[in-house]
C-alpha cells in the first residue's frame, strides 16, 4: 500500500487520478502501518512471555524456530480412547481405589469368621504318700476345642460400610472412565475441525486471495478499477492470511490438548 500510495501521488501530479483518490491510498497506507506497529508490539510481548516461561531473558525473535505445519497427525478415535483408559493417571488411581475398597470388604468378612481353637496336652502326676491325701501315679492325656461366642457378630456395620465404600469407588471409577472418553472425543473433534480448516487454506484460499489482490491492483494501475476495490481486496487478503496463521496456532493447540487427554506425547518440531 505504501508503494501504491507513492504511485498514486505521482499519478495525481500527472493528472490521471483525483486528489481524493491519492489521499485515500496514502491514508490507507498509514493505517496499515499502524497495524504493523501493533503486530510488532504483540510479537515483543509474546517473546517476553516466552522468555519468562523458559527462564531465559536473552531470547530474541531469531531464536524462536519451528514449523507449525508439523502438527499434523492421523489418529483413530478408538485407539486414542483405549490409550487414555490404559495410561491416564486419574483412571489408574480410581481403579486402585476400587481394589482397596474390595480388599477392605474381604478384611471385614475375615474379621467376622469365628476362630476355632484346638488344644492337646499330656500330664503325669507322681504317687503321693502323705497320710492326709495319698494318691497313686496318674498319667493323663487332654484334648479340647474352643468355640468363641461372638454376640457382636450380628452388628455388621463395618461390613456394610466397606460394601458401600466399594460401591462408591466403582461409581467414581465409571464416572472418571466416561469423563475420559468424553474428553478424548471432544478433543478429537476439535482437532479434526482445525485440520479441515487448514485443508481449506491449503486447497486454494491463500493463492486465490493473493491472485485477486494482484489482479485488482494491476487493474487499478491501468485505470480499470477504483481504489475502493483495491482496498477491499487488500483487506480480504490480510484477513485470509491472519485466519490462516490463527488456524495453524489453533491446530497446534488442539493437537497438544488431544494428546494430553489421551495420555501420549509424540510432538517434536
mmCIF file of C-alpha atoms in Angstrom:
data_model
loop_
_atom_site.group_PDB
_atom_site.id
_atom_site.type_symbol
_atom_site.label_atom_id
_atom_site.label_comp_id
_atom_site.label_asym_id
_atom_site.label_seq_id
_atom_site.Cartn_x
_atom_site.Cartn_y
_atom_site.Cartn_z
ATOM 1 C CA UNK A 1 0.000 0.000 0.000
ATOM 2 C CA UNK A 2 2.889 2.360 0.646
ATOM 3 C CA UNK A 3 4.221 1.719 -2.841
ATOM 4 C CA UNK A 4 0.736 2.205 -4.227
ATOM 5 C CA UNK A 5 0.369 5.469 -2.325
ATOM 6 C CA UNK A 6 3.631 6.750 -3.820
ATOM 7 C CA UNK A 7 2.469 5.711 -7.251
ATOM 8 C CA UNK A 8 -0.871 7.489 -6.735
ATOM 9 C CA UNK A 9 0.948 10.661 -5.677
ATOM 10 C CA UNK A 10 2.808 10.632 -8.988
ATOM 11 C CA UNK A 11 -0.367 9.840 -10.914
ATOM 12 C CA UNK A 12 -2.132 12.760 -9.194
ATOM 13 C CA UNK A 13 0.615 15.162 -10.220
ATOM 14 C CA UNK A 14 0.287 13.838 -13.758
ATOM 15 C CA UNK A 15 -3.456 14.460 -13.578
ATOM 16 C CA UNK A 16 -4.599 10.871 -14.137
ATOM 17 C CA UNK A 17 -6.363 10.500 -10.753
ATOM 18 C CA UNK A 18 -8.083 12.853 -8.362
ATOM 19 C CA UNK A 19 -6.656 14.318 -5.165
ATOM 20 C CA UNK A 20 -9.204 12.390 -3.073
ATOM 21 C CA UNK A 21 -8.048 9.087 -4.526
ATOM 22 C CA UNK A 22 -4.413 9.952 -3.863
ATOM 23 C CA UNK A 23 -5.171 10.949 -0.272
ATOM 24 C CA UNK A 24 -7.224 7.823 0.339
ATOM 25 C CA UNK A 25 -4.436 5.481 -0.726
ATOM 26 C CA UNK A 26 -1.984 7.453 1.435
ATOM 27 C CA UNK A 27 -4.347 7.260 4.413
ATOM 28 C CA UNK A 28 -4.814 3.513 3.943
ATOM 29 C CA UNK A 29 -1.050 3.017 3.855
ATOM 30 C CA UNK A 30 -0.696 4.923 7.134
ATOM 31 C CA UNK A 31 -3.499 2.874 8.691
ATOM 32 C CA UNK A 32 -1.847 -0.386 7.688
ATOM 33 C CA UNK A 33 1.451 0.879 9.094
ATOM 34 C CA UNK A 34 -0.259 1.314 12.467
ATOM 35 C CA UNK A 35 -1.374 -2.300 12.270
ATOM 36 C CA UNK A 36 2.235 -3.280 11.621
ATOM 37 C CA UNK A 37 3.337 -1.384 14.738
ATOM 38 C CA UNK A 38 0.642 -3.128 16.764
ATOM 39 C CA UNK A 39 1.698 -6.516 15.442
ATOM 40 C CA UNK A 40 5.330 -5.814 16.305
ATOM 41 C CA UNK A 41 4.303 -4.887 19.851
ATOM 42 C CA UNK A 42 2.308 -8.117 20.178
ATOM 43 C CA UNK A 43 5.351 -10.046 18.956
ATOM 44 C CA UNK A 44 7.614 -8.402 21.545
ATOM 45 C CA UNK A 45 5.116 -9.178 24.315
ATOM 46 C CA UNK A 46 4.895 -12.797 23.180
ATOM 47 C CA UNK A 47 8.680 -13.080 23.251
ATOM 48 C CA UNK A 48 8.738 -11.618 26.763
ATOM 49 C CA UNK A 49 6.170 -14.168 27.959
ATOM 50 C CA UNK A 50 8.140 -16.959 26.314
ATOM 51 C CA UNK A 51 11.336 -15.738 27.994
ATOM 52 C CA UNK A 52 9.673 -15.897 31.403
ATOM 53 C CA UNK A 53 8.335 -19.373 30.669
ATOM 54 C CA UNK A 54 11.749 -20.656 29.545
ATOM 55 C CA UNK A 55 13.695 -18.772 32.207
ATOM 56 C CA UNK A 56 15.882 -17.133 29.553
ATOM 57 C CA UNK A 57 15.815 -13.345 29.459
ATOM 58 C CA UNK A 58 18.056 -13.149 26.361
ATOM 59 C CA UNK A 59 15.698 -14.837 23.932
ATOM 60 C CA UNK A 60 15.009 -12.964 20.697
ATOM 61 C CA UNK A 61 12.760 -13.426 17.716
ATOM 62 C CA UNK A 62 15.587 -15.057 15.797
ATOM 63 C CA UNK A 63 15.908 -17.718 18.480
ATOM 64 C CA UNK A 64 12.321 -18.888 18.026
ATOM 65 C CA UNK A 65 12.149 -21.582 15.365
ATOM 66 C CA UNK A 66 9.673 -24.276 14.475
ATOM 67 C CA UNK A 67 7.283 -25.467 11.802
ATOM 68 C CA UNK A 68 3.595 -25.254 12.624
ATOM 69 C CA UNK A 69 2.840 -27.457 9.631
ATOM 70 C CA UNK A 70 4.415 -30.324 11.594
ATOM 71 C CA UNK A 71 1.357 -30.526 13.865
ATOM 72 C CA UNK A 72 -0.417 -32.991 11.623
ATOM 73 C CA UNK A 73 -1.264 -36.495 12.826
ATOM 74 C CA UNK A 74 -3.570 -39.267 11.711
ATOM 75 C CA UNK A 75 -5.426 -40.774 14.661
ATOM 76 C CA UNK A 76 -8.017 -43.462 15.248
ATOM 77 C CA UNK A 77 -10.502 -42.385 17.875
ATOM 78 C CA UNK A 78 -10.824 -45.956 19.181
ATOM 79 C CA UNK A 79 -7.058 -46.213 19.645
ATOM 80 C CA UNK A 80 -6.970 -42.851 21.406
ATOM 81 C CA UNK A 81 -9.705 -43.838 23.857
ATOM 82 C CA UNK A 82 -8.013 -47.183 24.578
ATOM 83 C CA UNK A 83 -4.703 -45.402 25.124
ATOM 84 C CA UNK A 84 -6.323 -42.943 27.514
ATOM 85 C CA UNK A 85 -8.030 -45.704 29.512
ATOM 86 C CA UNK A 86 -4.703 -47.501 29.883
ATOM 87 C CA UNK A 87 -2.485 -44.509 30.633
ATOM 88 C CA UNK A 88 -4.485 -41.757 32.344
ATOM 89 C CA UNK A 89 -3.280 -41.396 35.929
ATOM 90 C CA UNK A 90 -6.670 -40.332 37.273
ATOM 91 C CA UNK A 91 -8.308 -43.508 35.982
ATOM 92 C CA UNK A 92 -5.481 -45.698 37.296
ATOM 93 C CA UNK A 93 -5.871 -44.079 40.719
ATOM 94 C CA UNK A 94 -9.631 -44.690 40.659
ATOM 95 C CA UNK A 95 -9.029 -48.316 39.711
ATOM 96 C CA UNK A 96 -6.634 -48.695 42.622
ATOM 97 C CA UNK A 97 -9.196 -47.180 44.991
ATOM 98 C CA UNK A 98 -11.701 -49.789 43.839
ATOM 99 C CA UNK A 99 -9.255 -52.600 44.581
ATOM 100 C CA UNK A 100 -8.514 -51.162 48.014
ATOM 101 C CA UNK A 101 -12.237 -50.960 48.825
ATOM 102 C CA UNK A 102 -12.692 -54.551 47.688
ATOM 103 C CA UNK A 103 -9.842 -55.669 49.932
ATOM 104 C CA UNK A 104 -11.477 -53.867 52.851
ATOM 105 C CA UNK A 105 -14.640 -55.946 52.315
ATOM 106 C CA UNK A 106 -12.590 -59.145 52.425
ATOM 107 C CA UNK A 107 -10.914 -57.944 55.609
ATOM 108 C CA UNK A 108 -14.254 -57.217 57.278
ATOM 109 C CA UNK A 109 -15.540 -60.636 56.280
ATOM 110 C CA UNK A 110 -12.411 -62.274 57.678
ATOM 111 C CA UNK A 111 -12.844 -60.429 60.970
ATOM 112 C CA UNK A 112 -16.337 -61.862 61.309
ATOM 113 C CA UNK A 113 -15.226 -65.521 60.946
ATOM 114 C CA UNK A 114 -15.319 -67.498 64.231
ATOM 115 C CA UNK A 115 -11.839 -68.583 65.304
ATOM 116 C CA UNK A 116 -11.936 -72.199 66.482
ATOM 117 C CA UNK A 117 -9.259 -73.249 68.990
ATOM 118 C CA UNK A 118 -7.883 -76.789 69.436
ATOM 119 C CA UNK A 119 -5.679 -77.757 72.349
ATOM 120 C CA UNK A 120 -3.863 -81.008 73.338
ATOM 121 C CA UNK A 121 -1.537 -81.975 76.142
ATOM 122 C CA UNK A 122 -0.248 -84.685 78.456
ATOM 123 C CA UNK A 123 0.117 -84.722 82.259
ATOM 124 C CA UNK A 124 1.809 -87.061 84.738
ATOM 125 C CA UNK A 125 1.159 -86.989 88.444
ATOM 126 C CA UNK A 126 3.537 -88.944 90.699
ATOM 127 C CA UNK A 127 2.432 -91.026 93.647
ATOM 128 C CA UNK A 128 1.610 -89.108 96.798
ATOM 129 C CA UNK A 129 2.224 -90.996 100.048
ATOM 130 C CA UNK A 130 1.204 -88.385 102.562
ATOM 131 C CA UNK A 131 -1.277 -89.614 105.187
ATOM 132 C CA UNK A 132 -3.874 -86.902 104.547
ATOM 133 C CA UNK A 133 -4.435 -87.346 100.768
ATOM 134 C CA UNK A 134 -2.487 -90.219 99.329
ATOM 135 C CA UNK A 135 -2.808 -90.775 95.550
ATOM 136 C CA UNK A 136 -1.343 -93.172 93.042
ATOM 137 C CA UNK A 137 0.682 -92.301 89.969
ATOM 138 C CA UNK A 138 -1.568 -90.884 87.245
ATOM 139 C CA UNK A 139 -0.848 -90.325 83.542
ATOM 140 C CA UNK A 140 -3.408 -88.146 81.632
ATOM 141 C CA UNK A 141 -3.887 -87.026 78.067
ATOM 142 C CA UNK A 142 -6.042 -83.945 77.441
ATOM 143 C CA UNK A 143 -7.625 -82.675 74.225
ATOM 144 C CA UNK A 144 -10.035 -79.767 73.801
ATOM 145 C CA UNK A 145 -11.761 -77.444 71.344
ATOM 146 C CA UNK A 146 -12.806 -73.847 71.995
ATOM 147 C CA UNK A 147 -15.619 -72.031 70.212
ATOM 148 C CA UNK A 148 -15.799 -68.297 70.998
ATOM 149 C CA UNK A 149 -19.306 -66.914 71.170
ATOM 150 C CA UNK A 150 -19.289 -63.609 69.264
ATOM 151 C CA UNK A 151 -22.518 -61.989 70.344
ATOM 152 C CA UNK A 152 -21.487 -58.854 68.381
ATOM 153 C CA UNK A 153 -21.387 -60.682 65.038
ATOM 154 C CA UNK A 154 -24.880 -59.553 64.274
ATOM 155 C CA UNK A 155 -23.643 -55.981 64.246
ATOM 156 C CA UNK A 156 -22.248 -55.860 60.706
ATOM 157 C CA UNK A 157 -21.850 -52.082 60.416
ATOM 158 C CA UNK A 158 -18.182 -52.384 59.435
ATOM 159 C CA UNK A 159 -19.021 -54.789 56.614
ATOM 160 C CA UNK A 160 -21.858 -52.587 55.388
ATOM 161 C CA UNK A 161 -19.604 -49.531 55.406
ATOM 162 C CA UNK A 162 -16.946 -51.402 53.440
ATOM 163 C CA UNK A 163 -19.502 -52.572 50.881
ATOM 164 C CA UNK A 164 -20.871 -49.058 50.468
ATOM 165 C CA UNK A 165 -17.351 -47.671 50.071
ATOM 166 C CA UNK A 166 -16.670 -50.262 47.386
ATOM 167 C CA UNK A 167 -19.875 -49.359 45.546
ATOM 168 C CA UNK A 168 -18.967 -45.685 45.730
ATOM 169 C CA UNK A 169 -15.457 -46.385 44.407
ATOM 170 C CA UNK A 170 -16.921 -48.324 41.476
ATOM 171 C CA UNK A 171 -19.312 -45.469 40.637
ATOM 172 C CA UNK A 172 -16.481 -42.957 40.786
ATOM 173 C CA UNK A 173 -14.386 -45.188 38.536
ATOM 174 C CA UNK A 174 -17.201 -45.388 35.979
ATOM 175 C CA UNK A 175 -17.682 -41.619 36.139
ATOM 176 C CA UNK A 176 -13.987 -40.962 35.516
ATOM 177 C CA UNK A 177 -13.957 -43.525 32.713
ATOM 178 C CA UNK A 178 -16.924 -41.903 30.981
ATOM 179 C CA UNK A 179 -15.436 -38.455 31.538
ATOM 180 C CA UNK A 180 -12.163 -39.502 29.911
ATOM 181 C CA UNK A 181 -13.992 -40.917 26.900
ATOM 182 C CA UNK A 182 -15.923 -37.661 26.511
ATOM 183 C CA UNK A 183 -12.779 -35.535 26.901
ATOM 184 C CA UNK A 184 -10.884 -37.532 24.277
ATOM 185 C CA UNK A 185 -13.848 -37.428 21.892
ATOM 186 C CA UNK A 186 -14.260 -33.655 22.263
ATOM 187 C CA UNK A 187 -10.526 -33.033 21.827
ATOM 188 C CA UNK A 188 -10.514 -35.278 18.752
ATOM 189 C CA UNK A 189 -13.465 -33.411 17.250
ATOM 190 C CA UNK A 190 -11.740 -30.070 17.829
ATOM 191 C CA UNK A 191 -8.536 -31.340 16.238
ATOM 192 C CA UNK A 192 -10.302 -32.715 13.159
ATOM 193 C CA UNK A 193 -12.121 -29.376 12.789
ATOM 194 C CA UNK A 194 -8.848 -27.425 12.722
ATOM 195 C CA UNK A 195 -7.425 -29.945 10.260
ATOM 196 C CA UNK A 196 -10.353 -29.308 7.924
ATOM 197 C CA UNK A 197 -9.798 -25.559 8.188
ATOM 198 C CA UNK A 198 -6.138 -25.910 7.267
ATOM 199 C CA UNK A 199 -7.005 -28.053 4.267
ATOM 200 C CA UNK A 200 -9.301 -25.270 3.082
ATOM 201 C CA UNK A 201 -6.425 -22.801 3.170
ATOM 202 C CA UNK A 202 -4.014 -25.199 1.503
ATOM 203 C CA UNK A 203 -6.521 -26.050 -1.226
ATOM 204 C CA UNK A 204 -6.506 -22.597 -2.744
ATOM 205 C CA UNK A 205 -7.790 -19.928 -0.363
ATOM 206 C CA UNK A 206 -4.371 -18.338 0.122
ATOM 207 C CA UNK A 207 -3.343 -18.344 -3.515
ATOM 208 C CA UNK A 208 -6.800 -17.218 -4.601
ATOM 209 C CA UNK A 209 -6.791 -14.217 -2.257
ATOM 210 C CA UNK A 210 -3.312 -13.232 -3.419
ATOM 211 C CA UNK A 211 -4.189 -13.560 -7.105
ATOM 212 C CA UNK A 212 -7.321 -11.441 -6.610
ATOM 213 C CA UNK A 213 -5.307 -8.707 -4.909
ATOM 214 C CA UNK A 214 -2.673 -8.724 -7.632
ATOM 215 C CA UNK A 215 -5.322 -8.629 -10.345
ATOM 216 C CA UNK A 216 -7.287 -5.760 -8.792
ATOM 217 C CA UNK A 217 -4.083 -3.799 -8.160
ATOM 218 C CA UNK A 218 -2.992 -4.268 -11.763
ATOM 219 C CA UNK A 219 -6.418 -3.151 -12.984
ATOM 220 C CA UNK A 220 -6.253 -0.078 -10.745
ATOM 221 C CA UNK A 221 -2.877 0.923 -12.129
ATOM 222 C CA UNK A 222 -4.366 0.683 -15.611
ATOM 223 C CA UNK A 223 -7.316 2.817 -14.537
ATOM 224 C CA UNK A 224 -9.822 -0.017 -14.889
ATOM 225 C CA UNK A 225 -10.858 -0.258 -11.209
ATOM 226 C CA UNK A 226 -11.309 2.050 -8.235
ATOM 227 C CA UNK A 227 -9.202 2.461 -5.123
ATOM 228 C CA UNK A 228 -12.061 1.012 -3.047
ATOM 229 C CA UNK A 229 -11.794 -2.254 -4.930
ATOM 230 C CA UNK A 230 -8.078 -2.350 -4.200
ATOM 231 C CA UNK A 231 -8.654 -1.668 -0.516
ATOM 232 C CA UNK A 232 -11.320 -4.342 -0.272
ATOM 233 C CA UNK A 233 -9.056 -6.867 -1.973
ATOM 234 C CA UNK A 234 -6.194 -5.886 0.350
ATOM 235 C CA UNK A 235 -8.345 -6.312 3.460
ATOM 236 C CA UNK A 236 -9.617 -9.659 2.234
ATOM 237 C CA UNK A 237 -6.077 -10.852 1.601
ATOM 238 C CA UNK A 238 -4.895 -9.661 5.018
ATOM 239 C CA UNK A 239 -7.823 -11.330 6.775
ATOM 240 C CA UNK A 240 -7.249 -14.612 4.954
ATOM 241 C CA UNK A 241 -3.587 -14.587 5.948
ATOM 242 C CA UNK A 242 -4.433 -13.775 9.580
ATOM 243 C CA UNK A 243 -7.076 -16.507 9.650
ATOM 244 C CA UNK A 244 -4.547 -18.953 8.231
ATOM 245 C CA UNK A 245 -1.966 -18.221 10.918
ATOM 246 C CA UNK A 246 -4.663 -18.418 13.579
ATOM 247 C CA UNK A 247 -5.764 -21.780 12.193
ATOM 248 C CA UNK A 248 -2.165 -23.018 12.410
ATOM 249 C CA UNK A 249 -1.992 -21.970 16.059
ATOM 250 C CA UNK A 250 -5.412 -23.476 16.826
ATOM 251 C CA UNK A 251 -4.406 -26.727 15.161
ATOM 252 C CA UNK A 252 -1.218 -26.946 17.233
ATOM 253 C CA UNK A 253 -3.134 -26.229 20.447
ATOM 254 C CA UNK A 254 -5.797 -28.796 19.521
ATOM 255 C CA UNK A 255 -3.162 -31.466 18.890
ATOM 256 C CA UNK A 256 -1.471 -30.783 22.224
ATOM 257 C CA UNK A 257 -4.797 -30.930 24.046
ATOM 258 C CA UNK A 258 -5.760 -34.165 22.288
ATOM 259 C CA UNK A 259 -2.503 -35.877 23.180
ATOM 260 C CA UNK A 260 -2.751 -34.612 26.747
ATOM 261 C CA UNK A 261 -6.243 -36.062 27.089
ATOM 262 C CA UNK A 262 -5.135 -39.343 25.526
ATOM 263 C CA UNK A 263 -2.034 -39.643 27.698
ATOM 264 C CA UNK A 264 0.507 -39.647 24.849
ATOM 265 C CA UNK A 265 3.216 -37.327 23.567
ATOM 266 C CA UNK A 266 4.968 -37.579 20.211
ATOM 267 C CA UNK A 267 5.287 -33.906 19.224
ATOM 268 C CA UNK A 268 8.718 -32.784 18.070
ATOM 269 C CA UNK A 269 9.121 -29.642 15.970
#
